[in-house]
């Protein structure tokens, strides 16, 4: 039997698990400079961790933009766990948590290769393509 747990990472140990996942995916796989991966929004963001059979497998974070809107960032699933639906699990957790917290909109900057993933979750494109840390992105928005 498989066991999936998703929660807000209040403890430093679990926050470090989130950062380790992000470093493996963004820094090691995608070549994002390490000093760009951790940013000024670390403390104000809610970090979410997905554990699969007690092993850290994926993460995402979100932060308040204004009273009705959140920004979803740093969605990452380790390579060995991709294709198992964990990205959907993480995003659905964020949507429910944010809605229960009183937010009505979610925004994100999607890497262009992930546009279909976010479109399938109900996001719509809201900008032209732009480069961020050398990777093409597009802004997307969703009503929660």
PDB file of C-alpha atoms in Angstrom:
ATOM      1  CA  UNK A   1       0.000   0.000   0.000  1.00  0.00           C
ATOM      2  CA  UNK A   2       1.232   3.477  -0.831  1.00  0.00           C
ATOM      3  CA  UNK A   3       0.956   6.355   1.555  1.00  0.00           C
ATOM      4  CA  UNK A   4       0.766   9.999   0.397  1.00  0.00           C
ATOM      5  CA  UNK A   5       0.788  12.846   2.919  1.00  0.00           C
ATOM      6  CA  UNK A   6       0.702  16.534   2.012  1.00  0.00           C
ATOM      7  CA  UNK A   7       0.977  19.364   4.494  1.00  0.00           C
ATOM      8  CA  UNK A   8       2.204  22.869   5.224  1.00  0.00           C
ATOM      9  CA  UNK A   9       5.792  22.611   6.431  1.00  0.00           C
ATOM     10  CA  UNK A  10       5.900  24.297   9.804  1.00  0.00           C
ATOM     11  CA  UNK A  11       9.001  22.474  11.023  1.00  0.00           C
ATOM     12  CA  UNK A  12      12.490  23.409   9.843  1.00  0.00           C
ATOM     13  CA  UNK A  13      13.268  19.773   8.950  1.00  0.00           C
ATOM     14  CA  UNK A  14      10.402  19.683   6.455  1.00  0.00           C
ATOM     15  CA  UNK A  15      11.226  23.125   5.080  1.00  0.00           C
ATOM     16  CA  UNK A  16      14.738  21.813   4.427  1.00  0.00           C
ATOM     17  CA  UNK A  17      13.178  18.853   2.576  1.00  0.00           C
ATOM     18  CA  UNK A  18      11.324  21.354   0.366  1.00  0.00           C
ATOM     19  CA  UNK A  19      14.527  23.286  -0.342  1.00  0.00           C
ATOM     20  CA  UNK A  20      16.405  20.065  -1.137  1.00  0.00           C
ATOM     21  CA  UNK A  21      13.735  19.054  -3.678  1.00  0.00           C
ATOM     22  CA  UNK A  22      13.851  22.507  -5.269  1.00  0.00           C
ATOM     23  CA  UNK A  23      17.654  22.390  -5.494  1.00  0.00           C
ATOM     24  CA  UNK A  24      17.594  18.958  -7.149  1.00  0.00           C
ATOM     25  CA  UNK A  25      14.947  19.983  -9.697  1.00  0.00           C
ATOM     26  CA  UNK A  26      15.724  23.626 -10.418  1.00  0.00           C
ATOM     27  CA  UNK A  27      19.461  23.931  -9.734  1.00  0.00           C
ATOM     28  CA  UNK A  28      20.782  20.468 -10.660  1.00  0.00           C
ATOM     29  CA  UNK A  29      18.340  19.519 -13.466  1.00  0.00           C
ATOM     30  CA  UNK A  30      17.468  22.901 -14.958  1.00  0.00           C
ATOM     31  CA  UNK A  31      20.614  24.907 -14.261  1.00  0.00           C
ATOM     32  CA  UNK A  32      18.996  27.695 -12.228  1.00  0.00           C
ATOM     33  CA  UNK A  33      21.723  29.540 -10.303  1.00  0.00           C
ATOM     34  CA  UNK A  34      21.541  28.478  -6.641  1.00  0.00           C
ATOM     35  CA  UNK A  35      21.552  32.098  -5.476  1.00  0.00           C
ATOM     36  CA  UNK A  36      18.350  32.689  -7.532  1.00  0.00           C
ATOM     37  CA  UNK A  37      16.532  29.637  -6.172  1.00  0.00           C
ATOM     38  CA  UNK A  38      16.267  30.905  -2.596  1.00  0.00           C
ATOM     39  CA  UNK A  39      14.783  34.381  -2.565  1.00  0.00           C
ATOM     40  CA  UNK A  40      13.392  37.182  -0.432  1.00  0.00           C
ATOM     41  CA  UNK A  41       9.979  35.465  -0.227  1.00  0.00           C
ATOM     42  CA  UNK A  42      11.142  32.369   1.687  1.00  0.00           C
ATOM     43  CA  UNK A  43       9.887  33.558   5.089  1.00  0.00           C
ATOM     44  CA  UNK A  44       6.490  34.846   3.918  1.00  0.00           C
ATOM     45  CA  UNK A  45       5.672  31.828   1.749  1.00  0.00           C
ATOM     46  CA  UNK A  46       3.746  28.778   2.893  1.00  0.00           C
ATOM     47  CA  UNK A  47       5.771  25.749   1.849  1.00  0.00           C
ATOM     48  CA  UNK A  48       3.928  22.532   1.075  1.00  0.00           C
ATOM     49  CA  UNK A  49       5.596  19.117   1.140  1.00  0.00           C
ATOM     50  CA  UNK A  50       4.360  15.849  -0.356  1.00  0.00           C
ATOM     51  CA  UNK A  51       5.690  12.698   1.281  1.00  0.00           C
ATOM     52  CA  UNK A  52       5.353   9.388  -0.539  1.00  0.00           C
ATOM     53  CA  UNK A  53       5.853   6.435   1.809  1.00  0.00           C
ATOM     54  CA  UNK A  54       7.529   8.905   4.224  1.00  0.00           C
ATOM     55  CA  UNK A  55      10.025  10.090   1.568  1.00  0.00           C
ATOM     56  CA  UNK A  56       9.996  13.713   0.352  1.00  0.00           C
ATOM     57  CA  UNK A  57       8.766  13.570  -3.261  1.00  0.00           C
ATOM     58  CA  UNK A  58       7.410  17.010  -4.188  1.00  0.00           C
ATOM     59  CA  UNK A  59       6.933  20.562  -3.045  1.00  0.00           C
ATOM     60  CA  UNK A  60       5.238  23.842  -3.898  1.00  0.00           C
ATOM     61  CA  UNK A  61       4.899  27.147  -2.098  1.00  0.00           C
ATOM     62  CA  UNK A  62       2.472  30.024  -2.167  1.00  0.00           C
ATOM     63  CA  UNK A  63       2.336  33.535  -0.822  1.00  0.00           C
ATOM     64  CA  UNK A  64      -0.169  36.345  -0.525  1.00  0.00           C
ATOM     65  CA  UNK A  65      -0.148  38.948  -3.299  1.00  0.00           C
ATOM     66  CA  UNK A  66      -3.189  40.866  -2.029  1.00  0.00           C
ATOM     67  CA  UNK A  67      -6.332  40.117  -0.024  1.00  0.00           C
ATOM     68  CA  UNK A  68      -7.841  38.022  -2.823  1.00  0.00           C
ATOM     69  CA  UNK A  69      -4.815  36.616  -4.681  1.00  0.00           C
ATOM     70  CA  UNK A  70      -1.982  34.180  -4.064  1.00  0.00           C
ATOM     71  CA  UNK A  71       1.141  33.516  -6.103  1.00  0.00           C
ATOM     72  CA  UNK A  72       2.040  29.854  -6.539  1.00  0.00           C
ATOM     73  CA  UNK A  73       5.762  29.221  -6.915  1.00  0.00           C
ATOM     74  CA  UNK A  74       8.486  26.579  -6.929  1.00  0.00           C
ATOM     75  CA  UNK A  75       6.311  23.590  -7.873  1.00  0.00           C
ATOM     76  CA  UNK A  76       8.674  20.639  -8.144  1.00  0.00           C
ATOM     77  CA  UNK A  77       8.428  16.858  -8.109  1.00  0.00           C
ATOM     78  CA  UNK A  78      11.562  14.724  -7.997  1.00  0.00           C
ATOM     79  CA  UNK A  79      12.283  12.934 -11.272  1.00  0.00           C
ATOM     80  CA  UNK A  80      11.741   9.461  -9.828  1.00  0.00           C
ATOM     81  CA  UNK A  81       8.197  10.405  -8.754  1.00  0.00           C
ATOM     82  CA  UNK A  82       7.015  12.171 -11.917  1.00  0.00           C
ATOM     83  CA  UNK A  83       4.022  10.757 -13.756  1.00  0.00           C
ATOM     84  CA  UNK A  84       2.367   9.628 -10.519  1.00  0.00           C
ATOM     85  CA  UNK A  85      -0.023  12.589 -10.199  1.00  0.00           C
ATOM     86  CA  UNK A  86       1.885  14.247  -7.363  1.00  0.00           C
ATOM     87  CA  UNK A  87       1.970  17.631  -9.140  1.00  0.00           C
ATOM     88  CA  UNK A  88      -1.837  17.541  -9.334  1.00  0.00           C
ATOM     89  CA  UNK A  89      -2.010  16.494  -5.674  1.00  0.00           C
ATOM     90  CA  UNK A  90       0.194  19.414  -4.629  1.00  0.00           C
ATOM     91  CA  UNK A  91      -1.658  21.994  -6.711  1.00  0.00           C
ATOM     92  CA  UNK A  92      -5.088  20.799  -5.580  1.00  0.00           C
ATOM     93  CA  UNK A  93      -3.916  20.986  -1.956  1.00  0.00           C
ATOM     94  CA  UNK A  94      -2.783  24.600  -2.510  1.00  0.00           C
ATOM     95  CA  UNK A  95      -6.074  25.542  -4.208  1.00  0.00           C
ATOM     96  CA  UNK A  96      -8.191  24.111  -1.386  1.00  0.00           C
ATOM     97  CA  UNK A  97      -5.963  25.564   1.359  1.00  0.00           C
ATOM     98  CA  UNK A  98      -5.923  29.025  -0.251  1.00  0.00           C
ATOM     99  CA  UNK A  99      -9.692  28.996  -0.869  1.00  0.00           C
ATOM    100  CA  UNK A 100     -10.312  27.981   2.755  1.00  0.00           C
ATOM    101  CA  UNK A 101      -8.016  30.860   3.774  1.00  0.00           C
ATOM    102  CA  UNK A 102     -10.221  33.354   1.911  1.00  0.00           C
ATOM    103  CA  UNK A 103      -8.360  33.784  -1.377  1.00  0.00           C
ATOM    104  CA  UNK A 104     -10.211  33.880  -4.720  1.00  0.00           C
ATOM    105  CA  UNK A 105      -7.423  33.899  -7.317  1.00  0.00           C
ATOM    106  CA  UNK A 106      -4.163  32.050  -7.904  1.00  0.00           C
ATOM    107  CA  UNK A 107      -1.409  33.371 -10.161  1.00  0.00           C
ATOM    108  CA  UNK A 108       1.810  31.710 -11.246  1.00  0.00           C
ATOM    109  CA  UNK A 109       4.674  31.988 -13.689  1.00  0.00           C
ATOM    110  CA  UNK A 110       4.700  28.691 -15.593  1.00  0.00           C
ATOM    111  CA  UNK A 111       7.691  27.322 -17.421  1.00  0.00           C
ATOM    112  CA  UNK A 112       6.386  27.041 -20.984  1.00  0.00           C
ATOM    113  CA  UNK A 113       6.884  23.256 -21.080  1.00  0.00           C
ATOM    114  CA  UNK A 114       4.373  23.042 -18.174  1.00  0.00           C
ATOM    115  CA  UNK A 115       1.591  25.182 -19.697  1.00  0.00           C
ATOM    116  CA  UNK A 116      -0.560  22.135 -20.506  1.00  0.00           C
ATOM    117  CA  UNK A 117      -0.203  20.860 -16.919  1.00  0.00           C
ATOM    118  CA  UNK A 118      -1.496  24.165 -15.522  1.00  0.00           C
ATOM    119  CA  UNK A 119      -4.187  24.532 -18.206  1.00  0.00           C
ATOM    120  CA  UNK A 120      -5.527  21.130 -17.163  1.00  0.00           C
ATOM    121  CA  UNK A 121      -5.808  22.523 -13.615  1.00  0.00           C
ATOM    122  CA  UNK A 122      -7.930  25.443 -14.848  1.00  0.00           C
ATOM    123  CA  UNK A 123      -5.276  28.125 -15.317  1.00  0.00           C
ATOM    124  CA  UNK A 124      -5.418  30.541 -18.237  1.00  0.00           C
ATOM    125  CA  UNK A 125      -2.524  32.360 -19.873  1.00  0.00           C
ATOM    126  CA  UNK A 126      -2.313  36.016 -18.819  1.00  0.00           C
ATOM    127  CA  UNK A 127       0.923  37.312 -20.340  1.00  0.00           C
ATOM    128  CA  UNK A 128       3.267  37.013 -23.258  1.00  0.00           C
ATOM    129  CA  UNK A 129       6.232  34.673 -22.948  1.00  0.00           C
ATOM    130  CA  UNK A 130       9.210  36.032 -21.010  1.00  0.00           C
ATOM    131  CA  UNK A 131      12.541  34.712 -19.766  1.00  0.00           C
ATOM    132  CA  UNK A 132      13.208  34.054 -16.068  1.00  0.00           C
ATOM    133  CA  UNK A 133      16.618  32.669 -15.047  1.00  0.00           C
ATOM    134  CA  UNK A 134      17.165  31.681 -18.670  1.00  0.00           C
ATOM    135  CA  UNK A 135      13.952  29.606 -18.890  1.00  0.00           C
ATOM    136  CA  UNK A 136      10.894  30.675 -20.949  1.00  0.00           C
ATOM    137  CA  UNK A 137       7.823  31.369 -18.779  1.00  0.00           C
ATOM    138  CA  UNK A 138       4.284  32.653 -19.151  1.00  0.00           C
ATOM    139  CA  UNK A 139       2.039  34.078 -16.438  1.00  0.00           C
ATOM    140  CA  UNK A 140      -1.189  32.208 -15.730  1.00  0.00           C
ATOM    141  CA  UNK A 141      -4.199  32.823 -13.493  1.00  0.00           C
ATOM    142  CA  UNK A 142      -7.036  30.746 -12.057  1.00  0.00           C
ATOM    143  CA  UNK A 143     -10.220  31.520 -10.142  1.00  0.00           C
ATOM    144  CA  UNK A 144     -10.257  29.422  -6.985  1.00  0.00           C
TER     145      UNK A 144
END
